Coordinates of C-alpha atoms in Angstrom, one line a residue:
M1 CA 55.8 -98.4 237.8
T2 CA 54.9 -98.4 241.4
I3 CA 54.7 -95.4 243.7
T4 CA 56.6 -95.8 246.9
E5 CA 54.6 -94.4 249.7
S6 CA 56.1 -93.2 253.1
T7 CA 55.0 -91.0 255.9
S8 CA 56.8 -87.9 257.3
S9 CA 57.9 -89.8 260.5
G10 CA 56.5 -93.3 259.9
T11 CA 53.6 -92.7 262.2
E12 CA 50.3 -94.1 261.0
G13 CA 47.8 -91.4 259.9
E14 CA 50.3 -88.7 259.2
V15 CA 50.7 -86.9 255.9
R16 CA 51.8 -89.3 253.1
W17 CA 54.4 -88.5 250.5
T18 CA 55.9 -90.2 247.5
H19 CA 59.0 -90.0 245.3
C20 CA 58.7 -89.0 241.7
P21 CA 60.3 -91.9 239.7
S22 CA 61.8 -89.5 237.2
C23 CA 63.2 -86.5 239.2
E24 CA 63.2 -88.2 242.7
S25 CA 61.4 -85.2 244.2
M26 CA 59.3 -85.8 247.3
I27 CA 55.7 -85.0 246.5
Y28 CA 52.8 -84.6 248.9
L29 CA 50.3 -87.2 247.6
R30 CA 47.3 -84.9 247.7
R31 CA 49.2 -82.4 245.6
L32 CA 50.1 -85.2 243.1
W33 CA 46.5 -86.3 242.8
R34 CA 45.4 -82.6 242.3
H35 CA 47.8 -82.6 239.3
G36 CA 46.3 -85.7 237.8
N37 CA 49.2 -87.9 238.9
V38 CA 51.6 -85.7 237.0
C39 CA 54.7 -84.6 238.9
P40 CA 54.4 -80.9 239.6
E41 CA 58.2 -80.6 239.6
C42 CA 59.2 -82.3 236.3
S43 CA 55.8 -83.0 234.6
H44 CA 56.5 -86.8 234.6
H45 CA 53.3 -88.6 233.9
L46 CA 52.8 -91.4 236.4
R47 CA 50.4 -94.2 235.6
L48 CA 46.7 -94.1 236.2
T49 CA 44.2 -96.9 236.7
I50 CA 41.7 -97.2 233.9
S51 CA 38.9 -96.2 236.4
D52 CA 40.8 -93.0 237.1
R53 CA 41.3 -92.3 233.4
F54 CA 37.6 -92.8 232.7
A55 CA 36.7 -90.4 235.6
M56 CA 39.2 -87.8 234.2
L57 CA 38.1 -87.9 230.6
L58 CA 34.4 -88.7 230.6
D59 CA 31.5 -86.5 231.6
A60 CA 30.3 -87.1 235.2
D61 CA 28.0 -90.1 235.6
S62 CA 28.0 -90.8 231.8
Y63 CA 30.0 -94.1 231.9
Q64 CA 27.9 -97.3 231.4
P65 CA 30.1 -100.4 231.7
F66 CA 29.5 -103.7 229.8
D67 CA 30.8 -107.2 230.3
T68 CA 32.3 -106.6 233.7
E69 CA 32.1 -110.3 234.7
L70 CA 33.7 -111.7 231.6
T71 CA 37.1 -113.2 232.5
A72 CA 40.0 -115.1 231.1
R73 CA 40.5 -118.9 231.5
D74 CA 43.6 -121.1 231.2
V75 CA 43.1 -122.5 227.7
L76 CA 46.6 -124.0 227.5
S77 CA 46.9 -125.3 231.1
F78 CA 50.0 -123.0 231.2
S79 CA 52.4 -122.8 234.1
D80 CA 55.8 -121.1 234.6
T81 CA 57.0 -120.2 238.1
R82 CA 53.3 -120.1 239.0
P83 CA 50.2 -121.5 237.3
Y84 CA 48.4 -119.1 235.0
E85 CA 45.2 -119.5 236.9
E86 CA 47.0 -118.3 240.0
R87 CA 48.3 -115.3 238.2
L88 CA 44.8 -114.4 237.0
A89 CA 43.3 -114.8 240.5
K90 CA 46.0 -112.4 241.9
A91 CA 45.4 -109.9 239.1
R92 CA 41.6 -109.9 239.8
E93 CA 42.3 -109.5 243.6
N94 CA 44.7 -106.6 243.0
T95 CA 42.6 -104.6 240.5
G96 CA 39.0 -105.6 241.4
A97 CA 38.5 -106.3 237.7
A98 CA 37.7 -109.5 235.8
E99 CA 40.1 -108.7 232.9
A100 CA 42.6 -106.2 231.7
V101 CA 40.0 -104.4 229.5
R102 CA 37.1 -102.3 230.7
W103 CA 34.7 -100.9 228.2
G104 CA 31.3 -99.1 227.9
L105 CA 29.5 -96.1 226.7
G106 CA 30.2 -92.5 227.8
R107 CA 30.3 -88.9 226.8
I108 CA 32.9 -86.2 226.5
Q109 CA 31.5 -82.7 226.7
G110 CA 28.2 -84.1 225.6
D111 CA 29.4 -86.0 222.6
P112 CA 28.7 -89.8 222.8
L113 CA 31.4 -92.4 222.3
V114 CA 32.3 -96.0 223.0
V115 CA 35.4 -96.2 225.2
A116 CA 37.6 -99.2 226.0
G117 CA 40.8 -99.1 228.1
L118 CA 43.6 -101.5 229.1
D119 CA 44.8 -101.4 232.7
F120 CA 48.5 -102.1 233.0
A121 CA 47.9 -103.2 236.6
F122 CA 46.2 -106.4 235.3
L123 CA 49.0 -108.6 234.1
G124 CA 50.7 -105.7 232.4
G125 CA 47.6 -104.9 230.3
S126 CA 48.5 -108.0 228.2
I127 CA 46.2 -109.2 225.5
G128 CA 44.6 -112.6 225.8
G129 CA 41.6 -114.2 224.2
V130 CA 39.0 -112.5 226.4
T131 CA 41.0 -109.2 226.3
G132 CA 40.7 -109.2 222.5
E133 CA 37.1 -110.2 222.6
L134 CA 36.2 -107.3 224.9
L135 CA 38.0 -104.8 222.6
A136 CA 36.2 -106.4 219.6
R137 CA 32.8 -106.0 221.4
A138 CA 33.6 -102.3 222.0
A139 CA 34.4 -101.9 218.3
R140 CA 31.3 -103.8 217.2
T141 CA 29.1 -101.6 219.3
A142 CA 30.7 -98.4 217.9
H143 CA 30.1 -99.8 214.4
D144 CA 26.5 -100.8 215.0
Q145 CA 25.7 -97.4 216.7
G146 CA 27.8 -95.3 214.3
T147 CA 29.4 -93.8 217.5
P148 CA 33.1 -92.8 217.7
L149 CA 35.4 -95.3 219.5
L150 CA 38.2 -94.2 221.9
L151 CA 40.8 -96.8 222.7
I152 CA 43.1 -96.2 225.7
T153 CA 46.1 -98.4 225.8
A154 CA 48.8 -99.4 228.4
S155 CA 50.0 -102.9 227.5
G156 CA 53.1 -105.1 227.3
G157 CA 51.6 -106.9 224.3
A158 CA 50.2 -110.4 223.7
R159 CA 49.7 -112.6 226.7
M160 CA 52.3 -115.4 226.5
Q161 CA 50.3 -117.6 228.8
E162 CA 47.6 -118.0 226.1
G163 CA 50.0 -118.6 223.2
V164 CA 48.6 -118.3 219.7
V165 CA 45.1 -117.7 221.0
A166 CA 46.6 -114.3 222.2
L167 CA 48.3 -113.8 218.9
A168 CA 45.1 -114.2 217.0
Q169 CA 43.6 -111.3 218.9
L170 CA 45.8 -108.9 216.8
A171 CA 43.8 -110.0 213.7
K172 CA 40.5 -110.0 215.6
T173 CA 40.9 -106.4 216.8
S174 CA 42.4 -105.2 213.5
Q175 CA 39.6 -106.5 211.4
E176 CA 37.1 -104.7 213.7
I177 CA 39.0 -101.4 213.2
G178 CA 38.9 -102.1 209.5
R179 CA 35.1 -102.4 209.6
L180 CA 34.9 -99.1 211.4
R181 CA 37.1 -97.5 208.7
E182 CA 34.9 -98.8 206.0
A183 CA 31.8 -97.5 207.8
G184 CA 33.3 -94.1 208.3
V185 CA 33.2 -94.3 212.1
L186 CA 35.8 -92.2 213.9
V187 CA 38.5 -94.2 215.9
L188 CA 40.7 -92.3 218.4
N189 CA 43.8 -93.9 220.0
L190 CA 45.3 -92.7 223.3
N191 CA 48.5 -94.5 224.0
T192 CA 50.0 -94.3 227.4
D193 CA 53.0 -95.6 229.2
P194 CA 53.8 -98.3 228.2
T195 CA 52.3 -99.5 224.9
Y196 CA 54.3 -102.3 223.2
G197 CA 54.2 -105.5 221.1
G198 CA 50.9 -106.8 220.0
A199 CA 49.1 -103.6 221.0
T200 CA 51.1 -101.4 218.7
A201 CA 51.0 -104.1 216.0
S202 CA 47.2 -103.9 215.9
F203 CA 44.4 -101.8 217.5
A204 CA 46.7 -99.2 219.3
T205 CA 48.0 -97.6 216.1
L206 CA 45.1 -98.0 213.6
G207 CA 43.0 -95.1 214.7
D208 CA 42.1 -92.2 212.5
V209 CA 43.9 -90.0 215.0
V210 CA 46.7 -91.3 217.3
L211 CA 47.4 -89.4 220.5
A212 CA 50.0 -90.1 223.2
E213 CA 50.9 -88.8 226.6
P214 CA 54.3 -87.0 227.1
G215 CA 57.1 -89.4 227.7
A216 CA 55.0 -92.5 227.1
R217 CA 57.1 -95.5 226.0
I218 CA 55.7 -96.8 222.8
G219 CA 57.1 -99.4 220.4
F220 CA 57.0 -102.9 219.0
A221 CA 60.1 -104.7 220.3
G222 CA 61.3 -103.6 223.8
K223 CA 64.3 -101.3 224.0
N224 CA 66.4 -103.9 225.8
V225 CA 65.6 -106.6 223.2
I226 CA 66.6 -104.2 220.4
Q227 CA 69.9 -103.3 222.1
Q228 CA 70.8 -106.9 222.8
T229 CA 69.9 -107.9 219.2
I230 CA 71.6 -105.3 217.1
R231 CA 74.2 -104.2 219.7
T232 CA 74.2 -100.5 218.9
E233 CA 73.5 -97.3 220.6
L234 CA 69.9 -96.2 220.3
P235 CA 68.9 -92.5 219.6
P236 CA 68.0 -90.2 222.5
N237 CA 64.4 -90.5 223.6
F238 CA 64.0 -93.7 221.5
Q239 CA 60.5 -95.2 221.6
T240 CA 59.0 -92.2 223.4
A241 CA 55.8 -90.5 222.3
E242 CA 57.9 -87.5 221.2
F243 CA 60.1 -89.8 219.1
L244 CA 57.0 -91.3 217.4
E245 CA 55.5 -87.8 216.7
R246 CA 58.8 -86.6 215.2
N247 CA 58.9 -89.7 213.0
G248 CA 55.3 -89.5 211.7
M249 CA 53.7 -92.2 213.7
C250 CA 51.7 -90.1 216.1
D251 CA 49.4 -87.1 215.5
L252 CA 49.7 -85.3 218.8
V253 CA 51.5 -85.6 222.1
V254 CA 49.1 -84.2 224.6
P255 CA 49.7 -83.3 228.3
R256 CA 47.2 -85.1 230.6
E257 CA 45.5 -81.9 231.6
E258 CA 44.7 -81.1 228.0
L259 CA 43.5 -84.6 227.0
R260 CA 39.8 -84.1 227.7
S261 CA 39.6 -80.8 225.8
T262 CA 41.6 -82.2 222.9
L263 CA 39.4 -85.2 222.6
A264 CA 36.3 -83.0 222.8
R265 CA 37.7 -80.8 219.9
L266 CA 38.3 -83.9 217.8
L267 CA 34.8 -85.2 218.4
A268 CA 33.3 -81.9 217.7
S269 CA 35.4 -81.5 214.5
H270 CA 33.8 -84.7 213.1
R271 CA 30.2 -83.8 214.1
N272 CA 27.8 -82.2 211.7
D273 CA 26.2 -79.2 213.4
P274 CA 23.2 -77.3 212.0
E275 CA 24.7 -75.1 209.3
S276 CA 24.8 -71.5 210.4
D277 CA 22.8 -68.9 208.6
E278 CA 25.9 -66.8 208.1
P279 CA 25.2 -64.6 205.1
V280 CA 27.5 -65.1 202.1
P281 CA 27.8 -62.2 199.7
S282 CA 27.2 -63.4 196.1
G283 CA 29.6 -62.5 193.4
G284 CA 32.6 -62.7 195.7
I285 CA 34.3 -65.0 193.2
V286 CA 35.1 -63.4 189.9
T287 CA 34.6 -65.8 187.0
D288 CA 34.8 -63.4 184.1
P289 CA 38.5 -62.8 183.1
E290 CA 37.5 -59.5 181.5
R291 CA 36.6 -58.2 185.0
L292 CA 40.1 -59.0 186.4
P293 CA 42.9 -56.5 186.6
N294 CA 45.7 -57.1 184.2
R295 CA 49.0 -57.0 186.1
E296 CA 52.5 -57.6 184.9
P297 CA 53.3 -61.3 185.4
A298 CA 56.7 -60.5 187.0
E299 CA 54.9 -58.2 189.5
V300 CA 52.4 -61.0 190.3
V301 CA 55.2 -63.5 190.8
A302 CA 57.0 -61.2 193.2
A303 CA 53.7 -60.6 195.1
A304 CA 53.0 -64.3 195.3
R305 CA 56.4 -64.9 196.9
D306 CA 56.1 -62.1 199.5
I307 CA 56.8 -63.8 202.9
G308 CA 54.3 -61.4 204.5
R309 CA 51.4 -63.2 202.8
P310 CA 49.2 -65.4 205.0
T311 CA 50.3 -69.0 205.2
T312 CA 48.1 -72.0 205.4
L313 CA 48.4 -72.0 209.2
D314 CA 47.3 -68.3 209.2
Y315 CA 44.2 -69.2 207.2
C316 CA 43.5 -72.2 209.5
G317 CA 43.3 -69.8 212.4
L318 CA 41.5 -66.9 210.6
V319 CA 39.0 -68.7 208.2
F320 CA 37.8 -71.7 210.2
D321 CA 35.9 -71.9 213.5
E322 CA 38.0 -74.7 214.8
F323 CA 41.2 -76.4 213.6
V324 CA 43.1 -79.3 215.0
E325 CA 46.4 -80.0 213.2
L326 CA 47.3 -83.7 212.7
H327 CA 50.8 -85.0 212.1
G328 CA 52.6 -87.7 210.3
D329 CA 52.5 -89.9 207.2
R330 CA 52.4 -93.1 209.2
L331 CA 55.4 -94.3 207.2
G332 CA 58.3 -92.7 209.1
A333 CA 58.2 -88.9 208.8
D334 CA 56.2 -85.7 209.4
D335 CA 57.1 -83.2 206.6
P336 CA 56.7 -79.7 208.0
A337 CA 56.2 -78.3 204.4
V338 CA 52.7 -79.8 204.4
I339 CA 50.2 -79.4 207.1
G340 CA 46.8 -80.9 207.5
G341 CA 44.0 -81.4 210.0
V342 CA 40.3 -81.3 210.7
A343 CA 38.3 -78.1 211.0
K344 CA 34.8 -76.7 211.2
L345 CA 33.4 -74.1 208.8
A346 CA 29.9 -72.7 209.7
G347 CA 29.0 -76.0 211.4
R348 CA 30.3 -78.3 208.7
P349 CA 33.3 -80.6 209.4
V350 CA 36.1 -80.2 206.7
V351 CA 39.6 -81.5 206.2
V352 CA 42.1 -78.8 205.5
L353 CA 45.4 -79.4 203.7
G354 CA 48.1 -77.1 202.5
H355 CA 51.7 -76.1 201.8
Q356 CA 53.3 -74.2 204.7
K357 CA 56.1 -71.7 204.3
G358 CA 56.7 -69.1 207.0
H359 CA 57.2 -65.4 207.7
T360 CA 60.8 -65.5 208.8
T361 CA 64.1 -67.0 207.5
T362 CA 64.1 -69.5 210.3
E363 CA 60.6 -70.7 209.6
L364 CA 61.2 -70.9 205.9
I365 CA 64.3 -73.0 206.4
E366 CA 62.6 -75.3 208.9
R367 CA 59.8 -75.9 206.3
D368 CA 62.0 -76.2 203.3
F369 CA 60.4 -73.0 201.8
G370 CA 57.2 -74.9 201.4
M371 CA 58.7 -77.6 199.1
P372 CA 57.4 -81.0 200.2
Q373 CA 59.4 -84.2 200.5
P374 CA 57.8 -87.5 199.5
S375 CA 56.6 -87.8 203.1
G376 CA 54.7 -84.6 202.7
Y377 CA 52.7 -86.1 199.8
H378 CA 52.1 -89.3 201.8
K379 CA 50.8 -87.2 204.6
A380 CA 48.6 -85.3 202.1
R381 CA 47.1 -88.6 200.9
R382 CA 46.5 -89.6 204.5
M383 CA 44.4 -86.5 204.9
M384 CA 42.6 -87.1 201.6
D385 CA 41.7 -90.6 202.8
H386 CA 40.4 -89.1 206.1
A387 CA 38.2 -86.8 204.2
Q388 CA 36.9 -89.6 202.0
R389 CA 36.3 -92.0 204.9
H390 CA 34.3 -89.5 207.0
G391 CA 32.5 -87.8 204.1
M392 CA 34.1 -84.5 204.8
P393 CA 34.8 -81.8 202.1
L394 CA 38.5 -81.3 201.4
V395 CA 39.9 -77.7 201.2
T396 CA 43.5 -77.3 200.1
F397 CA 45.7 -74.2 200.1
V398 CA 48.4 -74.2 197.4
D399 CA 51.6 -72.2 198.0
T400 CA 54.8 -73.9 196.9
P401 CA 57.6 -73.2 194.4
G402 CA 57.6 -76.9 193.7
A403 CA 58.5 -80.3 195.2
Y404 CA 61.8 -80.5 197.1
P405 CA 64.7 -81.3 194.7
G406 CA 67.2 -83.5 196.4
V407 CA 68.9 -86.9 196.4
E408 CA 66.9 -88.2 199.4
A409 CA 63.7 -87.1 197.8
E410 CA 64.5 -88.9 194.6
R411 CA 65.6 -92.0 196.5
E412 CA 62.3 -92.1 198.4
G413 CA 60.3 -91.8 195.2
Q414 CA 59.3 -88.1 194.8
G415 CA 57.7 -88.6 191.4
T416 CA 55.6 -91.6 192.6
A417 CA 54.6 -89.8 195.7
I418 CA 53.3 -86.8 193.7
A419 CA 51.6 -89.1 191.2
E420 CA 49.8 -91.0 193.9
A421 CA 48.6 -87.8 195.5
I422 CA 47.2 -86.5 192.2
L423 CA 45.5 -89.8 191.5
R424 CA 44.0 -90.0 195.0
M425 CA 42.6 -86.4 195.0
S426 CA 41.2 -87.0 191.5
R427 CA 39.1 -89.9 192.7
L428 CA 37.6 -88.5 195.9
S429 CA 33.8 -88.6 196.0
V430 CA 33.6 -85.7 198.5
P431 CA 33.7 -82.0 197.5
T432 CA 37.2 -80.7 196.9
V433 CA 38.0 -77.0 196.7
V434 CA 41.5 -75.7 195.8
L435 CA 42.7 -72.2 196.5
V436 CA 46.1 -71.0 195.3
T437 CA 47.3 -68.5 197.9
G438 CA 50.8 -67.8 196.7
E439 CA 53.0 -69.8 194.3
G440 CA 51.6 -72.7 192.3
G441 CA 54.7 -74.4 191.2
S442 CA 54.5 -77.5 188.9
G443 CA 53.6 -81.0 190.0
G444 CA 54.5 -80.0 193.6
A445 CA 51.4 -77.8 193.6
L446 CA 49.2 -80.0 191.4
A447 CA 49.5 -82.8 194.0
L448 CA 47.3 -80.7 196.2
G449 CA 45.5 -79.0 193.3
V450 CA 42.9 -81.3 191.7
G451 CA 39.6 -79.9 192.7
N452 CA 35.9 -79.8 191.8
R453 CA 36.5 -76.0 192.0
M454 CA 39.9 -74.3 191.4
L455 CA 40.2 -70.8 192.8
M456 CA 43.1 -68.4 193.2
L457 CA 43.8 -65.1 194.9
E458 CA 44.4 -62.2 192.6
R459 CA 48.2 -61.9 193.1
T460 CA 49.1 -65.5 192.7
Y461 CA 50.3 -67.7 189.9
F462 CA 50.1 -71.3 188.7
S463 CA 52.7 -72.7 186.3
V464 CA 54.3 -75.7 184.8
I465 CA 57.7 -74.4 185.9
S466 CA 59.0 -71.3 187.6
P467 CA 59.8 -68.3 185.3
E468 CA 63.5 -68.6 186.3
G469 CA 63.5 -72.3 185.4
C470 CA 61.8 -71.7 182.1
S471 CA 64.3 -68.9 181.2
T472 CA 67.3 -71.0 182.2
I473 CA 66.2 -73.9 180.1
L474 CA 65.2 -71.9 177.0
F475 CA 67.6 -69.0 177.1
G476 CA 70.5 -70.4 179.0
S477 CA 70.1 -68.2 182.1
A478 CA 67.5 -66.7 184.4
E479 CA 67.9 -63.2 183.0
H480 CA 64.7 -63.6 180.9
A481 CA 62.5 -64.7 183.7
A482 CA 60.1 -61.7 183.1
T483 CA 59.7 -62.7 179.5
A484 CA 59.1 -66.3 180.4
A485 CA 56.5 -65.3 183.0
E486 CA 54.7 -63.3 180.2
S487 CA 54.8 -66.2 177.8
L488 CA 53.7 -68.9 180.2
R489 CA 50.4 -67.2 180.9
I490 CA 50.5 -67.9 184.6
T491 CA 48.3 -65.1 186.1
A492 CA 44.6 -65.1 187.0
P493 CA 43.0 -63.7 183.8
D494 CA 44.8 -66.1 181.5
L495 CA 44.3 -69.1 183.8
V496 CA 40.5 -68.4 183.9
R497 CA 40.5 -68.1 180.1
L498 CA 42.3 -71.4 179.8
G499 CA 39.8 -73.1 182.0
V500 CA 42.5 -74.1 184.5
M501 CA 40.9 -71.8 187.2
D502 CA 37.2 -71.4 187.8
G503 CA 37.4 -68.1 189.6
V504 CA 39.4 -65.5 191.4
V505 CA 39.1 -64.3 195.0
A506 CA 39.8 -60.6 195.6
E507 CA 42.7 -59.4 197.8
P508 CA 42.4 -56.1 199.8
P509 CA 44.2 -53.0 198.6
G510 CA 47.9 -53.6 198.9
G511 CA 47.6 -57.4 198.6
A512 CA 47.0 -60.2 201.0
Q513 CA 50.3 -59.4 202.8
A514 CA 48.9 -56.0 203.8
D515 CA 45.7 -57.3 205.3
H516 CA 45.5 -60.9 206.6
V517 CA 42.1 -60.5 208.3
G518 CA 40.5 -58.9 205.2
T519 CA 42.0 -61.6 202.9
A520 CA 40.8 -64.3 205.3
S521 CA 37.3 -62.8 205.3
N522 CA 37.2 -63.0 201.5
V523 CA 38.5 -66.5 201.5
R524 CA 35.9 -67.7 204.0
A525 CA 33.1 -66.2 202.0
A526 CA 34.5 -67.9 198.8
L527 CA 34.7 -71.3 200.5
L528 CA 31.2 -71.0 202.0
E529 CA 29.8 -70.1 198.6
T530 CA 31.6 -72.9 196.8
L531 CA 30.9 -75.6 199.4
R532 CA 27.2 -74.7 199.6
E533 CA 27.1 -75.1 195.8
L534 CA 28.9 -78.4 195.8
A535 CA 26.7 -79.8 198.6
E536 CA 24.0 -80.2 196.0
Y537 CA 26.0 -82.8 194.1
T538 CA 25.9 -86.6 194.9
P539 CA 29.2 -88.4 195.4
D540 CA 29.0 -89.9 191.8
E541 CA 28.2 -86.4 190.4
L542 CA 31.2 -84.9 192.2
L543 CA 33.5 -87.6 190.7
E544 CA 32.1 -87.1 187.2
Q545 CA 32.1 -83.2 187.4
R546 CA 35.8 -83.3 188.5
R547 CA 36.7 -85.8 185.8
A548 CA 35.0 -83.8 183.1
R549 CA 36.5 -80.6 184.3
I550 CA 40.0 -81.9 184.1
A551 CA 39.4 -83.7 180.8
A552 CA 38.3 -80.5 179.2
I553 CA 41.6 -78.7 179.8
G554 CA 43.7 -78.9 176.6
E555 CA 41.0 -81.0 174.8
P556 CA 41.9 -81.0 171.1
R557 CA 39.6 -78.8 168.9
T558 CA 38.8 -79.5 165.3
Q559 CA 40.1 -76.6 163.2
P560 CA 37.7 -74.8 160.9
G561 CA 37.6 -76.4 157.5
V562 CA 39.3 -79.6 158.6

């Protein structure tokens, strides 16, 4: 996209103006530059050179470039309307760069990283043999140094003038991202307008976290190609960053002025800081069932369902020092009934995952009353994988009446999605702490509830089925829900006696709904105490402790005299 420049009267040296390609407003160029090349009238994000992006994102004077002279060559002796060599020479002249990729070392708010960016001004940011090699060298450096990698993309895809040599770069770059995953090195993608073809089919979508600028066009096949092929009307905002975020393929759409701070938060959230000396009161977790108040089960169920209770997002804001929510299951959806992200707790990076309800009828409906679809469990597994890959403890907040019951959920494999989440959480070699904050309904809760430590708040419950469901099945109606709740033994004292729960976290007088801050303070103390205890275990010991803990529940006992 080019910016058409003009002057107020055509006289050389007078104030220069430009048209916004989106809203057609006339913009004073200096004003546009002050806004980071974002239209101040409609917020349209105009393109930046990769040099300008580095200058905007990286700490001043921190960028150290590498391989600035490495350039493409015409391996196929290719020619269309012009010889490929001529096109390369023109691209070098126009951009002052030897290739579409520039890479090097830099810092963002002091945190070191390897950064590589594609410049659309160089042959549309297309990927040729040298392009792929430069990206691979950036990834190899990140791997060898154990330093996060930031990939900034604006590309039309594989470079046709290099044929299958260009195509092979998708495999070359993908395998380097794979090595970074295996090594637990953080990879961040920033996709800008446009990002298409071979870029989206490889390095541009494989990061741990995928960011995009507002309005950026991102896809595999181009919109015109799709329309001509299938001859149908495409959805509004098709292949935009917002479209991808809505459909689970992008974590965050971030305005340009917030990119640097967002990247800084993500880097900080994966960095181990010296653990704070925050005092943690001992004995905050009650493990003796005889010390727990005995409440009527029906009363506990009603309290657990109170929409005034803190939600997972409330705890994320009140318990942790920093939280960045991530979105999407990378399969086609972003279930709002499950939220997850990265956080800091007393200097330690953690992954946070939980069911999300809401405090109003509108919020509850938007989030399906905290009942996840299969995509919610796929997103949960993605967060579990993130914790495992980066050696981060996993904290889950359980509050759901159960998995979403519906035709689409069954068609999309609800049972399998739950089973895979349970299996994945059971085999993590990082510390896992589960806290039931409201309802713990059946397999929908257990999918986020397989921990080294299982905790619950006082006025919560955990059950194989809702009391109403149990009553309906056994008595023919929901009238006997209170009796069913009593019989199911779903409250804190009984669950600790059964070995299902390890301990109980106190709620302030009046319950969690009456004092969010006080409840969050108790939760923070409980998490700090538990994570500090689990930090003494090796990965193998964590796996074995969790396995043994689960295996012991319901273990057959030999009867006396038998």
